[in-house]
XYZ file of C-alpha atoms in Angstrom:
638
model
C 7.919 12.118 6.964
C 5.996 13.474 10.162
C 4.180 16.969 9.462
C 7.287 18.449 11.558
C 9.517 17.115 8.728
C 10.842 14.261 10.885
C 11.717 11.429 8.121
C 10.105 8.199 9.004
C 11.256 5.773 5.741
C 12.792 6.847 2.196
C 14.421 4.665 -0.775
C 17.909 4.195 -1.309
C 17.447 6.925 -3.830
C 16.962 9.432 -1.674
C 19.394 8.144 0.425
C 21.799 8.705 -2.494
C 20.821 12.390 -3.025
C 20.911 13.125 0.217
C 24.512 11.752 0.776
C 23.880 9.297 3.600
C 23.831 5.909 4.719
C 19.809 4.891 4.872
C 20.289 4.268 8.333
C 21.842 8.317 9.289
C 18.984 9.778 7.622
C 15.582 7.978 9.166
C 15.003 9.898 12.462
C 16.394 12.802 11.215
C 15.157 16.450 10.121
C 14.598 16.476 6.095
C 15.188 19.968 6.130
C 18.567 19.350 8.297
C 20.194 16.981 6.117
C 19.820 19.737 2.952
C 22.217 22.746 2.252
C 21.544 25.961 4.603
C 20.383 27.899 1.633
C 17.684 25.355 0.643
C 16.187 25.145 4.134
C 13.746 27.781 3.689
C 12.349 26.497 0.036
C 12.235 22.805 1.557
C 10.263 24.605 4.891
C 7.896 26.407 2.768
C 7.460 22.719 0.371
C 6.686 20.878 3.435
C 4.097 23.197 4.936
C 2.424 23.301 1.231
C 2.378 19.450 1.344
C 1.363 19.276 4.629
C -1.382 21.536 4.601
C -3.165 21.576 0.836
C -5.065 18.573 -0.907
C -3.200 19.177 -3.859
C 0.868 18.765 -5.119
C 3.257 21.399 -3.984
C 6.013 21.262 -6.164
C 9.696 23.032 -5.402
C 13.425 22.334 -6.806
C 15.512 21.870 -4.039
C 19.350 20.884 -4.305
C 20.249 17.444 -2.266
C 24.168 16.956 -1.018
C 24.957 14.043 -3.172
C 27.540 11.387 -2.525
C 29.871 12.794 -5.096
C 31.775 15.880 -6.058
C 28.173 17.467 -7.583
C 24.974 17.886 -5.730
C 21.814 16.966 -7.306
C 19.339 19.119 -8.310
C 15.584 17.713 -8.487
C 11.815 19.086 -9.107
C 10.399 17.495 -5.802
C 6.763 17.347 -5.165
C 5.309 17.072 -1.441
C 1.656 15.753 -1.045
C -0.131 14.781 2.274
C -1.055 11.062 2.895
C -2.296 9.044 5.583
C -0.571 5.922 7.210
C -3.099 3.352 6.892
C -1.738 0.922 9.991
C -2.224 4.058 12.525
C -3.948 7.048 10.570
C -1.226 9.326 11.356
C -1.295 12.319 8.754
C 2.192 12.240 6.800
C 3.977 13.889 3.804
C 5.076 12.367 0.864
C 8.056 13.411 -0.707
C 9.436 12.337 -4.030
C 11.568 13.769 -7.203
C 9.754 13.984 -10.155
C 11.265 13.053 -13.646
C 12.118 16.193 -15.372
C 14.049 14.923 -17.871
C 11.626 16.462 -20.376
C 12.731 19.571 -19.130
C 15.896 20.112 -17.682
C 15.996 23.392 -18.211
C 13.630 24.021 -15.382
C 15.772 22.824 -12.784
C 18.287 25.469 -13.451
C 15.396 28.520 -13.182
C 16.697 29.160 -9.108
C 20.471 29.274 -9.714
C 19.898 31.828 -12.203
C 17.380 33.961 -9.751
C 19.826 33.545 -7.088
C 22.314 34.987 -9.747
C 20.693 37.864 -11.025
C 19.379 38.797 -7.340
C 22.759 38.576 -5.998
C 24.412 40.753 -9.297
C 26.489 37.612 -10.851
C 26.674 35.994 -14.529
C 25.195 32.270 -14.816
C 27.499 30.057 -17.252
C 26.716 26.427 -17.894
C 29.005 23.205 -19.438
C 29.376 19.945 -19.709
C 32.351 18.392 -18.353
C 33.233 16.832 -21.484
C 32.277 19.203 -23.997
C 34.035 22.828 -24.621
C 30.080 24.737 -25.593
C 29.619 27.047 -22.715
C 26.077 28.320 -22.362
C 25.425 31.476 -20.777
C 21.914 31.334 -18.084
C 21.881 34.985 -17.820
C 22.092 36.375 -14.398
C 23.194 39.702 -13.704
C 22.525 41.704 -17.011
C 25.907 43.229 -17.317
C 27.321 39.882 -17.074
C 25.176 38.199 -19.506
C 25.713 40.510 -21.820
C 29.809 39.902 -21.684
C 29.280 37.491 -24.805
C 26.242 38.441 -26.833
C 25.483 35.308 -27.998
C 23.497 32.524 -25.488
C 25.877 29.522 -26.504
C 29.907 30.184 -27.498
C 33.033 28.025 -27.482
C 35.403 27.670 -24.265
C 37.831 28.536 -26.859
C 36.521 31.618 -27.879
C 35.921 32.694 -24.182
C 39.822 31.762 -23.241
C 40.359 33.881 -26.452
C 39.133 36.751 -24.807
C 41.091 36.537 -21.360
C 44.636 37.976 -20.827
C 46.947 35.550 -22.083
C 48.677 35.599 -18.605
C 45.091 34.691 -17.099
C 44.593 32.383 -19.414
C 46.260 29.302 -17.144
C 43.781 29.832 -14.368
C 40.664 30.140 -16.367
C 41.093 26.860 -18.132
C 41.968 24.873 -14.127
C 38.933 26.954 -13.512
C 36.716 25.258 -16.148
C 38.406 21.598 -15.631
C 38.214 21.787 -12.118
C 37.134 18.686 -10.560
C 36.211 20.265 -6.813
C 32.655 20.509 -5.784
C 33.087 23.886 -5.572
C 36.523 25.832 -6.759
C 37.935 29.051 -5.414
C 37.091 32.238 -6.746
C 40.148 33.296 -9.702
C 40.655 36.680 -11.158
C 41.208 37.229 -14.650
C 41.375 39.938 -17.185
C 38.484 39.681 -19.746
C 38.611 41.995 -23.022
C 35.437 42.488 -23.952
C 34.059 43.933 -27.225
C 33.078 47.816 -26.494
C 35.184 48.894 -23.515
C 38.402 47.280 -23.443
C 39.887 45.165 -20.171
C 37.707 44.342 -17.381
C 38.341 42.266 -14.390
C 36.225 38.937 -13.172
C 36.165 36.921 -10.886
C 35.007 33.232 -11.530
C 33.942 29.929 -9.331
C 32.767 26.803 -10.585
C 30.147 24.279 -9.080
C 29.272 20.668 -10.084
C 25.637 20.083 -10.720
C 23.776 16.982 -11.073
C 20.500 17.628 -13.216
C 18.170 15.394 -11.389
C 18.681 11.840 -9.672
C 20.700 9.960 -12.725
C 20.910 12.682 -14.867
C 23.471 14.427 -16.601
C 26.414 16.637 -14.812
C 26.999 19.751 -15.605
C 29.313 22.547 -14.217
C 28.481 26.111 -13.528
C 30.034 29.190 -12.861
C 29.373 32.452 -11.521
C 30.824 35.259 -12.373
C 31.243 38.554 -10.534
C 32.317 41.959 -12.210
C 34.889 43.384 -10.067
C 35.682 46.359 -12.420
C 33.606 49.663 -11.592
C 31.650 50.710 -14.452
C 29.489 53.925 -15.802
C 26.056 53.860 -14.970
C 25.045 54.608 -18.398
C 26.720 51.206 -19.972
C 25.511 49.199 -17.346
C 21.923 50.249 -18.597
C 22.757 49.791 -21.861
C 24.093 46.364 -21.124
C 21.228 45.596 -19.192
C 18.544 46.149 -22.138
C 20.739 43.936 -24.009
C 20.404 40.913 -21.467
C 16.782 41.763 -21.078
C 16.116 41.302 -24.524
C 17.861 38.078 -25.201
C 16.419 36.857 -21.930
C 12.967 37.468 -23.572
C 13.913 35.806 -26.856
C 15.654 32.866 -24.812
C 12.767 32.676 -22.223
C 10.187 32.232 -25.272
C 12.215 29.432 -26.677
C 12.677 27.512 -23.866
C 9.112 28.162 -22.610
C 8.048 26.765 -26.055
C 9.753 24.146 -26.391
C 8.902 22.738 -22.624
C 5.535 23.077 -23.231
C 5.846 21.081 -27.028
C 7.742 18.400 -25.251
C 5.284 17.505 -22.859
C 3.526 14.321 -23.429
C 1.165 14.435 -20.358
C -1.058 16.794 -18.130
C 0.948 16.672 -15.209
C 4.439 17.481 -16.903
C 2.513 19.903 -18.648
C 1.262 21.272 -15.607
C 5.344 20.930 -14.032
C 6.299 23.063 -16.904
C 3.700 25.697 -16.413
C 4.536 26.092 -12.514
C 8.357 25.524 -12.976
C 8.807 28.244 -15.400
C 5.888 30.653 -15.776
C 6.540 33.335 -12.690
C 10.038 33.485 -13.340
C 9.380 34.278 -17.211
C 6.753 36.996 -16.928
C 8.310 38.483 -13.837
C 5.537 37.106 -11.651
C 5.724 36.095 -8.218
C 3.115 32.997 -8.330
C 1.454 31.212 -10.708
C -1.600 29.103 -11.226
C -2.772 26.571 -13.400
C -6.867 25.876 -14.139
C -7.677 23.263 -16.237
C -11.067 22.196 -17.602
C -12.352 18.875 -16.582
C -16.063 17.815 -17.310
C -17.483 21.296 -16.628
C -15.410 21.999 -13.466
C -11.901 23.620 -12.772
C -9.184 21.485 -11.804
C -6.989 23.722 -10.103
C -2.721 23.320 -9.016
C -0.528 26.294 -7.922
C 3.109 26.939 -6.874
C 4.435 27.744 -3.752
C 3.826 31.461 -4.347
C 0.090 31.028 -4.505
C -1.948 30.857 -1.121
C -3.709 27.287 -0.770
C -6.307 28.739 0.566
C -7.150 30.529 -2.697
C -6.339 27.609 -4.530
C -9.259 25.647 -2.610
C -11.850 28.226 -3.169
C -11.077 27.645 -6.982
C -10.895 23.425 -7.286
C -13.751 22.127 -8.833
C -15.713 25.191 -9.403
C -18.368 25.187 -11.801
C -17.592 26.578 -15.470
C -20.455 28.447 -15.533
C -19.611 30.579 -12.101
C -19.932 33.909 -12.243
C -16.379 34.890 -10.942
C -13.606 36.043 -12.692
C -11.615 32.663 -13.206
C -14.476 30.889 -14.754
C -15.686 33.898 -16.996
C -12.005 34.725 -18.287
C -11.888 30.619 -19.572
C -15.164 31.030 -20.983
C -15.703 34.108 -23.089
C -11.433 33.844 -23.617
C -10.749 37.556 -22.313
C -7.612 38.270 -20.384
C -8.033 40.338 -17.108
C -6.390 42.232 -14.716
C -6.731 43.051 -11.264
C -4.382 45.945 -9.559
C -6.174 45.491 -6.377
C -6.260 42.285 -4.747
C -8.987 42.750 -2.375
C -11.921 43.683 -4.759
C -10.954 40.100 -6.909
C -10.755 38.145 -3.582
C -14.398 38.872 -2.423
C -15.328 38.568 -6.366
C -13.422 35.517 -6.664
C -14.551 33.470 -3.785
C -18.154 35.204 -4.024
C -18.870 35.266 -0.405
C -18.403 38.915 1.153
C -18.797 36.880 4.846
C -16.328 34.463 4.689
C -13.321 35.164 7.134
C -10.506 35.634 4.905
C -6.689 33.574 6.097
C -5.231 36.738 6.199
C -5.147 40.291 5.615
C -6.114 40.296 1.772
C -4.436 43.450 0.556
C -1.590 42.268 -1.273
C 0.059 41.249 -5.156
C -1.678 42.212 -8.132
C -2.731 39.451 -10.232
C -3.416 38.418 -14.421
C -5.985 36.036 -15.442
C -5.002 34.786 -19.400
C -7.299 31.904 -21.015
C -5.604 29.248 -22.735
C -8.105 29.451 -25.320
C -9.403 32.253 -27.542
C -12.881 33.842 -27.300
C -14.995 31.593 -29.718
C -12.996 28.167 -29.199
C -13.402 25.402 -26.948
C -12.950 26.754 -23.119
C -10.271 24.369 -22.232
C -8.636 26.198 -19.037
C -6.198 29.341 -17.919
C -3.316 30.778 -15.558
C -2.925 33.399 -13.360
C 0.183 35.205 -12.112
C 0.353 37.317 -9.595
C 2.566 40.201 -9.109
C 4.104 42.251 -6.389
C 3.359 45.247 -7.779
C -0.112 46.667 -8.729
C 1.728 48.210 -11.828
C -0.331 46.428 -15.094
C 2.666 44.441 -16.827
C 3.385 46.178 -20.137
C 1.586 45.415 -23.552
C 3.962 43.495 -24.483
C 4.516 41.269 -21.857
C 0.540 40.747 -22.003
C 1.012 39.810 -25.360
C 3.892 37.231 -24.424
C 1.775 35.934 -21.980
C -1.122 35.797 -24.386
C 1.079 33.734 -26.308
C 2.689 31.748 -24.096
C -0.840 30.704 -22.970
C -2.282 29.664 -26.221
C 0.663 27.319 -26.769
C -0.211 25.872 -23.509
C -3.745 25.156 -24.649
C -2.211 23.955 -28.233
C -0.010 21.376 -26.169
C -3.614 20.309 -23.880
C -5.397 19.877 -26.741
C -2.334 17.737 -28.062
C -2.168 15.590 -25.224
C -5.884 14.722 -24.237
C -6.408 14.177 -27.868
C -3.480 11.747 -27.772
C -5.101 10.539 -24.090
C -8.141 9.875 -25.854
C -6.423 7.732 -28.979
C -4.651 5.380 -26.026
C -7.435 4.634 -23.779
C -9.177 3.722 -27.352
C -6.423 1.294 -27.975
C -6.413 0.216 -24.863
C -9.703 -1.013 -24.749
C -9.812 -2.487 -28.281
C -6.554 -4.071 -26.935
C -8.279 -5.458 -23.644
C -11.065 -6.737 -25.381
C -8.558 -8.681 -27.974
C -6.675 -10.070 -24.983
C -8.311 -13.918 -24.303
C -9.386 -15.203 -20.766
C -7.725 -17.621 -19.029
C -9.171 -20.697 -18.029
C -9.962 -20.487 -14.422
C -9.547 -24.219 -13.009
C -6.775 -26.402 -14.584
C -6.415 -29.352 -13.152
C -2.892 -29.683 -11.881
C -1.605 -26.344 -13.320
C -1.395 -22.728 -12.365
C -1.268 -19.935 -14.841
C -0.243 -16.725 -15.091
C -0.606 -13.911 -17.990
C 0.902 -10.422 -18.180
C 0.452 -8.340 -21.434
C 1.915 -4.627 -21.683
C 2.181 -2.782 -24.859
C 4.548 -0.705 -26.918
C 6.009 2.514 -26.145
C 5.687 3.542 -29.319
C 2.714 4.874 -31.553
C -1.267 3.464 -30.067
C -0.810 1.514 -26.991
C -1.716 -1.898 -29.219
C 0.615 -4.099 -30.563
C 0.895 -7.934 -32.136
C 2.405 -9.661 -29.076
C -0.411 -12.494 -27.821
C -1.263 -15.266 -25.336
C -3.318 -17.970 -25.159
C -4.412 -21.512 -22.984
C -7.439 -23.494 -23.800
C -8.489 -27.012 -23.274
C -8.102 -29.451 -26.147
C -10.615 -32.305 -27.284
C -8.026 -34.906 -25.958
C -8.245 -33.346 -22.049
C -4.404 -31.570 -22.293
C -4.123 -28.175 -22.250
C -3.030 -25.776 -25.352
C -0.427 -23.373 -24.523
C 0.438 -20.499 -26.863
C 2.376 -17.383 -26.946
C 3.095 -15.556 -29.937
C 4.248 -11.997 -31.656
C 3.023 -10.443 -34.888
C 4.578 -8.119 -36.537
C 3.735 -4.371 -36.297
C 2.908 -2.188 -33.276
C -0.804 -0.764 -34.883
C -4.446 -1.133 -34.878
C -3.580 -3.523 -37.927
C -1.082 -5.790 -35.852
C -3.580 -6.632 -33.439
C -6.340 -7.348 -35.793
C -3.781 -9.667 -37.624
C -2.603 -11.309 -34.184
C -6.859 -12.254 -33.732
C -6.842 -13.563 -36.863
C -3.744 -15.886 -36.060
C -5.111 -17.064 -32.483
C -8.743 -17.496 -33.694
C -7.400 -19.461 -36.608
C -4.796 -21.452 -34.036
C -7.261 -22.050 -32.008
C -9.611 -23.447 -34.726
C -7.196 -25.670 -36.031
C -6.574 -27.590 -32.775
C -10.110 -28.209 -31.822
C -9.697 -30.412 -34.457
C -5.656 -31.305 -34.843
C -4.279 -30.885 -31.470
C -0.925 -31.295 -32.142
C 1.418 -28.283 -31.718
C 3.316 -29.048 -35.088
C 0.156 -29.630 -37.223
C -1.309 -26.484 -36.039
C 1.565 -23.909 -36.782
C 1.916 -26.035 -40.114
C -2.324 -26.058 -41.086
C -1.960 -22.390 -39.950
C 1.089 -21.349 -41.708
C -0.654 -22.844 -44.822
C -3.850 -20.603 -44.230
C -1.573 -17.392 -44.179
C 0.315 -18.251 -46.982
C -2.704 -18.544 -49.002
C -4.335 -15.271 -47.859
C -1.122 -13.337 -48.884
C -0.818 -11.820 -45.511
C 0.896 -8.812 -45.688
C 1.895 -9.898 -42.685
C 3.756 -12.843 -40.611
C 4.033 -13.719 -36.790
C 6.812 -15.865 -34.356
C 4.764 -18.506 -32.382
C 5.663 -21.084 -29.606
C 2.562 -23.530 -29.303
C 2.744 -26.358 -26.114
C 0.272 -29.308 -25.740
C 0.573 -29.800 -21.882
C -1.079 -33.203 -20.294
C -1.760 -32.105 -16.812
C -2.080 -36.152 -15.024
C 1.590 -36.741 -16.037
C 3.201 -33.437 -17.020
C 4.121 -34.254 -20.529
C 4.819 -31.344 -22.830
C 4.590 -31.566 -26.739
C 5.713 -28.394 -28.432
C 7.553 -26.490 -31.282
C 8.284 -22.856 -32.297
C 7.595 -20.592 -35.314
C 10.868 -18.695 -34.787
C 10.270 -17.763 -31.663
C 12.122 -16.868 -28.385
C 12.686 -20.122 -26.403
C 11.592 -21.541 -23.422
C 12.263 -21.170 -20.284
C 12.183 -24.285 -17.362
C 12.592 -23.144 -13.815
C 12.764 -25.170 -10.935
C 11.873 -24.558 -7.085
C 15.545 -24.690 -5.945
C 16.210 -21.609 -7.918
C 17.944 -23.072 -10.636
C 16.569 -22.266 -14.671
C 16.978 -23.537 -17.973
C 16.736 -22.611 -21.544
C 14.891 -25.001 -23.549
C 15.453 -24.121 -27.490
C 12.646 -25.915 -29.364
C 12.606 -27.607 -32.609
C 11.345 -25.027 -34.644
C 10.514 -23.839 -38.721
C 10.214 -20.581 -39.944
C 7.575 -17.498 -38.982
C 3.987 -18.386 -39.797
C 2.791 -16.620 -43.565
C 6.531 -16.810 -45.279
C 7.256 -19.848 -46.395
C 4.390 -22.286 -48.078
C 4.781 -26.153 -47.335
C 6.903 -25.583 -43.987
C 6.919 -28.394 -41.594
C 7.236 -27.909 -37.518
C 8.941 -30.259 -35.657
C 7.671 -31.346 -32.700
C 9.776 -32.090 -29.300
C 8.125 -34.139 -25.986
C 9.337 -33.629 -22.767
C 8.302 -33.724 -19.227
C 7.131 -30.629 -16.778
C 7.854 -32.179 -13.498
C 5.951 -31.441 -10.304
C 6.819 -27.771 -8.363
C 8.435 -26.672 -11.650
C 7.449 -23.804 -14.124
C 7.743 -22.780 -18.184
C 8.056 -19.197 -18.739
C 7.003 -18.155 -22.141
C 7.582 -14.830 -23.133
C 7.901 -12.417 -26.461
C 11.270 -10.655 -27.388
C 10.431 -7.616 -25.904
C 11.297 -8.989 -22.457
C 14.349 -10.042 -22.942
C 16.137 -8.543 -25.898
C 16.745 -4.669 -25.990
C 19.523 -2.304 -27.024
C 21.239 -2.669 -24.390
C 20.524 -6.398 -23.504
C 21.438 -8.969 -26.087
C 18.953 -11.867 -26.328
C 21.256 -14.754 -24.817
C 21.337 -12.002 -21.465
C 17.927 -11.101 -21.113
C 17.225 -14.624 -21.270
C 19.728 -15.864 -18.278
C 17.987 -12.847 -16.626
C 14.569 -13.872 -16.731
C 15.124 -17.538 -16.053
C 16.668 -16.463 -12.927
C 14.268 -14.245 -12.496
C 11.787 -17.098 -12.307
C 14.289 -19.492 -10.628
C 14.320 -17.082 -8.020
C 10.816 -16.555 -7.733
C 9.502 -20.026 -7.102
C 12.385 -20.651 -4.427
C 10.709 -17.886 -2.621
C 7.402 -20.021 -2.964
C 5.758 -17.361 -5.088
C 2.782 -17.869 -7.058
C 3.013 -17.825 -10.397
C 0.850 -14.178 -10.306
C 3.957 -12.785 -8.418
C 6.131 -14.546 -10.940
C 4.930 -13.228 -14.155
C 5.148 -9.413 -12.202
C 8.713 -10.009 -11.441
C 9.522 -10.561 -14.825
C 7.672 -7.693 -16.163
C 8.759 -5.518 -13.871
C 12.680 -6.184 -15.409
C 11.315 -5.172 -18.550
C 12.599 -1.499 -17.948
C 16.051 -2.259 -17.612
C 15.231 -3.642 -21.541
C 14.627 0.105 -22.673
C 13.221 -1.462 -25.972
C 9.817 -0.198 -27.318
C 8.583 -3.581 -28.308
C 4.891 -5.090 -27.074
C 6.016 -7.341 -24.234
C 3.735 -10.684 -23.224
C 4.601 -13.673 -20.605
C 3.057 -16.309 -19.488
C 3.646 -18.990 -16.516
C 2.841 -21.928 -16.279
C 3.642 -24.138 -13.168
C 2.779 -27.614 -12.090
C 1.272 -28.068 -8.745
């Protein structure tokens, strides 16, 4: 969108979340098309985005095109259009899957600030989890999760009716109902109750919540009791859910969406910041209740500054700083420089996210609207809060570290494709597994043979390790071997089944092998239990070509592989590929198959090359949702 918010192009996505046709929303105000109440948050995102080099992150709440809006983590960045060089934003959800719970952190501020309970449930489930709120309210039901059927339990039975259309109500939004509620110290009380459909996130789950306003009067005295009560579980449940958001991040940046999503609201700050250590200098991201101004005096300062930031991360001593002013000039070091605006203003904290004596590895800082220090033992939450933070970094650049290992022992394992082939085009795409080191078994392979034809291989070994991949080298190095001698397809898999046999390989390996003539096309080849073929053809159409095959290579001693011959005609293409792409949980083999053929089909009817052809197919590999290694490889002749 423009700077003014004008939207120039989105995705049908956000399309979707928004509630309109494509066409209704380019042209139009972002800010317009959103609820009234979530103008001002999407205002302030877009200036942020607009006007800093860094992410500005809000949750905002779209329209929807069904009875529940959808709630998303959105993150606004500036970018440049590179046919005129206007200056743009960018504006996209994020995937908070890892931590829902975040999402919900402004409905139950909006709650408490405007004196009502916060109750969440699933449409199909009868748990209903209280999000705190208003204190009083909270603290109707002690405990943070209880059972619709204790809660109906508890209402008048003449009430009783409307509470459960209440909870079942399939409205966007239901009208407010009064009931009678008996609670556990004081008798009746009487509530009122609406319910709102919720969409956590673009595809995620639905969820309905429900405020809840205390229409009874009450003494002051209970409603302070009641109040310490809420407090206090809200601590307990704030720690939890901090800590487990923080252990369930597997990156730096959701890391870093955790920390600004939820770290204000749970020490009762009013903006938060998030320093990270990178190669001697601060890496630096804020929410939208930190100045960017202040956050671009910090970015990439020098560990060894003398300002506070830098000295808290390295000697690993928490500070505080009632009076904004004196920290500004200390913080930016320059007593000349013309400040933004009038610097008198929040308190602030400055916690390390390591200990004196360890490894400096980063910090936050909160600021506060009060100059009031917080109390020792919210400085002690904090505290920590923040050395989990720096448990979780450590965690994840460690695990950063162990995959760009694998990756490049994986690269390096990975052969290279001949570059002229008389006659053919080829294409190679390798990804790995999900699961564990980024390294896996899966291989490819082409290579000229003594006899001028090309040798075409694609394979999978079993395992997703370090000690899959060394035992998919020794396969192809052995393959390969064998047919500089013995070029045919059968008397390879059978001279290298023998070889694996007789090491006692404690593993085995599927294999499809092809001895491809270039001058006239033909095609010799057999499998080793593999995945077959697949023949597509410029006029879209696709075929499955099952090979003549024997069992996986290092099972069986004295296995023969039959061989089949037939002819690649000119302007069509083989597809070879590993199970990963086209067998999942959710796709059965015979499926993902039909899927990629046409895939292909497709492809080459659009006059693709056969680069753009193997990315097609890869790119389908999500809709798999299987954690295998994935490999293709395309083959067309000109």
């Amino acid at each position: 969108m423009t700077l003014g918010g004008v939207i120039r192009s989105l995705n049908a996505a956000m399309a979707t979340a928004l509630g309109r046709p494509w066409e209704q929303c380019v042209g139009r105000g972002f800010v317009d098309l959103l609820f009234e109440d979530q103008r001002i948050s999407a205002e302030s995102l877009l200036a942020h985005g607009a006007t800093t080099k860094r992410v500005a992150m809000r949750v905002l709440e779209f329209p929807g095109t069904g009875t529940a809006s959808v709630v998303c983590l959105v993150e606004a960045r500036p970018v440049t259009d590179p046919s005129s060089g206007e200056r743009l934003v960018w504006v996209h959800s994020l995937d908070a899957g890892h931590d829902l719970g975040g999402l919900l952190i402004p409905f139950q501020l909006a709650a408490k600030d405007a004196g009502l309970g916060l109750w969440m449930c699933s449409p199909d489930e009868h748990q209903v989890e209280s999000l705190g709120g208003a204190p009083a309210l909270a603290a109707l039901f002690p405990q943070a999760s209880v059972s619709l059927s204790e809660v109906i339990r508890r209402v008048h039975p003449d009430d009783r009716g409307d509470v459960r259309r209440l909870v079942r109500s399939s409205a966007a939004q239901s009208p407010w109902i009064m009931s009678r509620v008996r609670t556990e110290h004081d008798g009746w009380r009487v509530l009122a109750g609406q319910t709102r459909r919720i969409q956590l996130g673009y595809g995620g789950p639905e969820r309905v919540l429900a405020v809840i306003r205390d229409d009874t009067r009450s003494e002051a005295h209970r409603q302070e009791m009641l109040a310490e009560v809420s407090a206090e579980r809200e601590r307990a449940d704030g720690i939890t859910a901090f800590s487990s958001a923080l252990f369930t991040a597997a990156t730096e940046q959701e890391l870093q969406q955790v920390v600004l999503a939820r770290l204000a609201a749970a020490v009762g700050g009013s903006g938060a910041l998030f320093a990270v250590v990178d190669d001697g200098r601060l890496r630096v991201s804020s929410d939208a209740g930190i100045p960017t101004w202040e956050a671009d005096a910090l970015h990439g300062l020098s560990l060894d500054e003398d300002r506070p930031l830098p000295c808290v991360i390295r000697t690993g001593q928490a500070q505080f700083f009632p009076n904004h002013e004196e920290l500004v000039r200390r913080w930016l070091h320059d007593d000349a420089l013309s400040l933004p605006h009038p610097v008198p203003g929040p308190a602030l904290s400055i916690t390390p996210l390591s200990p004196a004596g360890d490894r400096p590895l980063g910090a936050w800082v909160v600021t506060y609207e009060s100059e009031q220090p917080p109390s020792s033992e919210k400085f002690a939450f904090m505290t920590a809060l923040a050395e989990l933070a720096g448990q979780a970094l450590r965690r994840i650049r460690l695990q950063q570290a162990h995959v760009e290992l694998s990756m490049a022992l994986q690269q390096s394992m990975l052969p290279t494709l001949p570059e002229h082939l008389p006659g053919l085009e080829i294409a190679a795409r390798y990804q790995p597994s999900r699961d564990g080191l980024d390294i896996g078994g899966d291989w490819y392979d082409a290579f000229f043979l003594p006899d001028g034809a090309v040798a075409l291989e694609i394979g999978d070994a079993q395992g997703h390790d370090v000690d899959a991949a060394v035992f998919m080298g020794q396969v192809r190095s052995s393959m390969r071997a064998i047919a500089a001698h013995e070029p045919e397809p059968g008397t390879v898999l059978r001279r290298t089944n023998e070889l694996l046999v007789a090491m006692d390989a404690p593993r085995f390996a599927s294999c499809t092998m092809l001895h491809l003539d270039p001058h006239d096309g033909q095609v010799i080849g057999t499998s080793a239990g593999h995945v077959p073929l697949l023949h597509a053809r410029d006029d879209g159409s696709h075929t499955i070509r099952a090979l003549p095959a024997g069992p996986v290579l290092g099972i069986v001693p004295g296995t023969e592989y039959p061989e089949e011959t037939f002819t690649l005609e000119e302007g069509t293409a083989l597809v070879m590929v590993t199970d990963g792409v086209v067998e999942g949980p959710r796709l059965p083999l015979e499926a993902g198959l039909e899927r990629a053929g046409a895939l292909a089909g497709q492809a080459l009817q659009d006059r693709l090359g056969v680069e753009a052809t193997a990315d097609r197919i890869l790119d389908a590999v999500a809709a798999v949702d299987h954690l295998d290694d994935v490999a293709v490889l395309v083959i067309r002749r000109a």
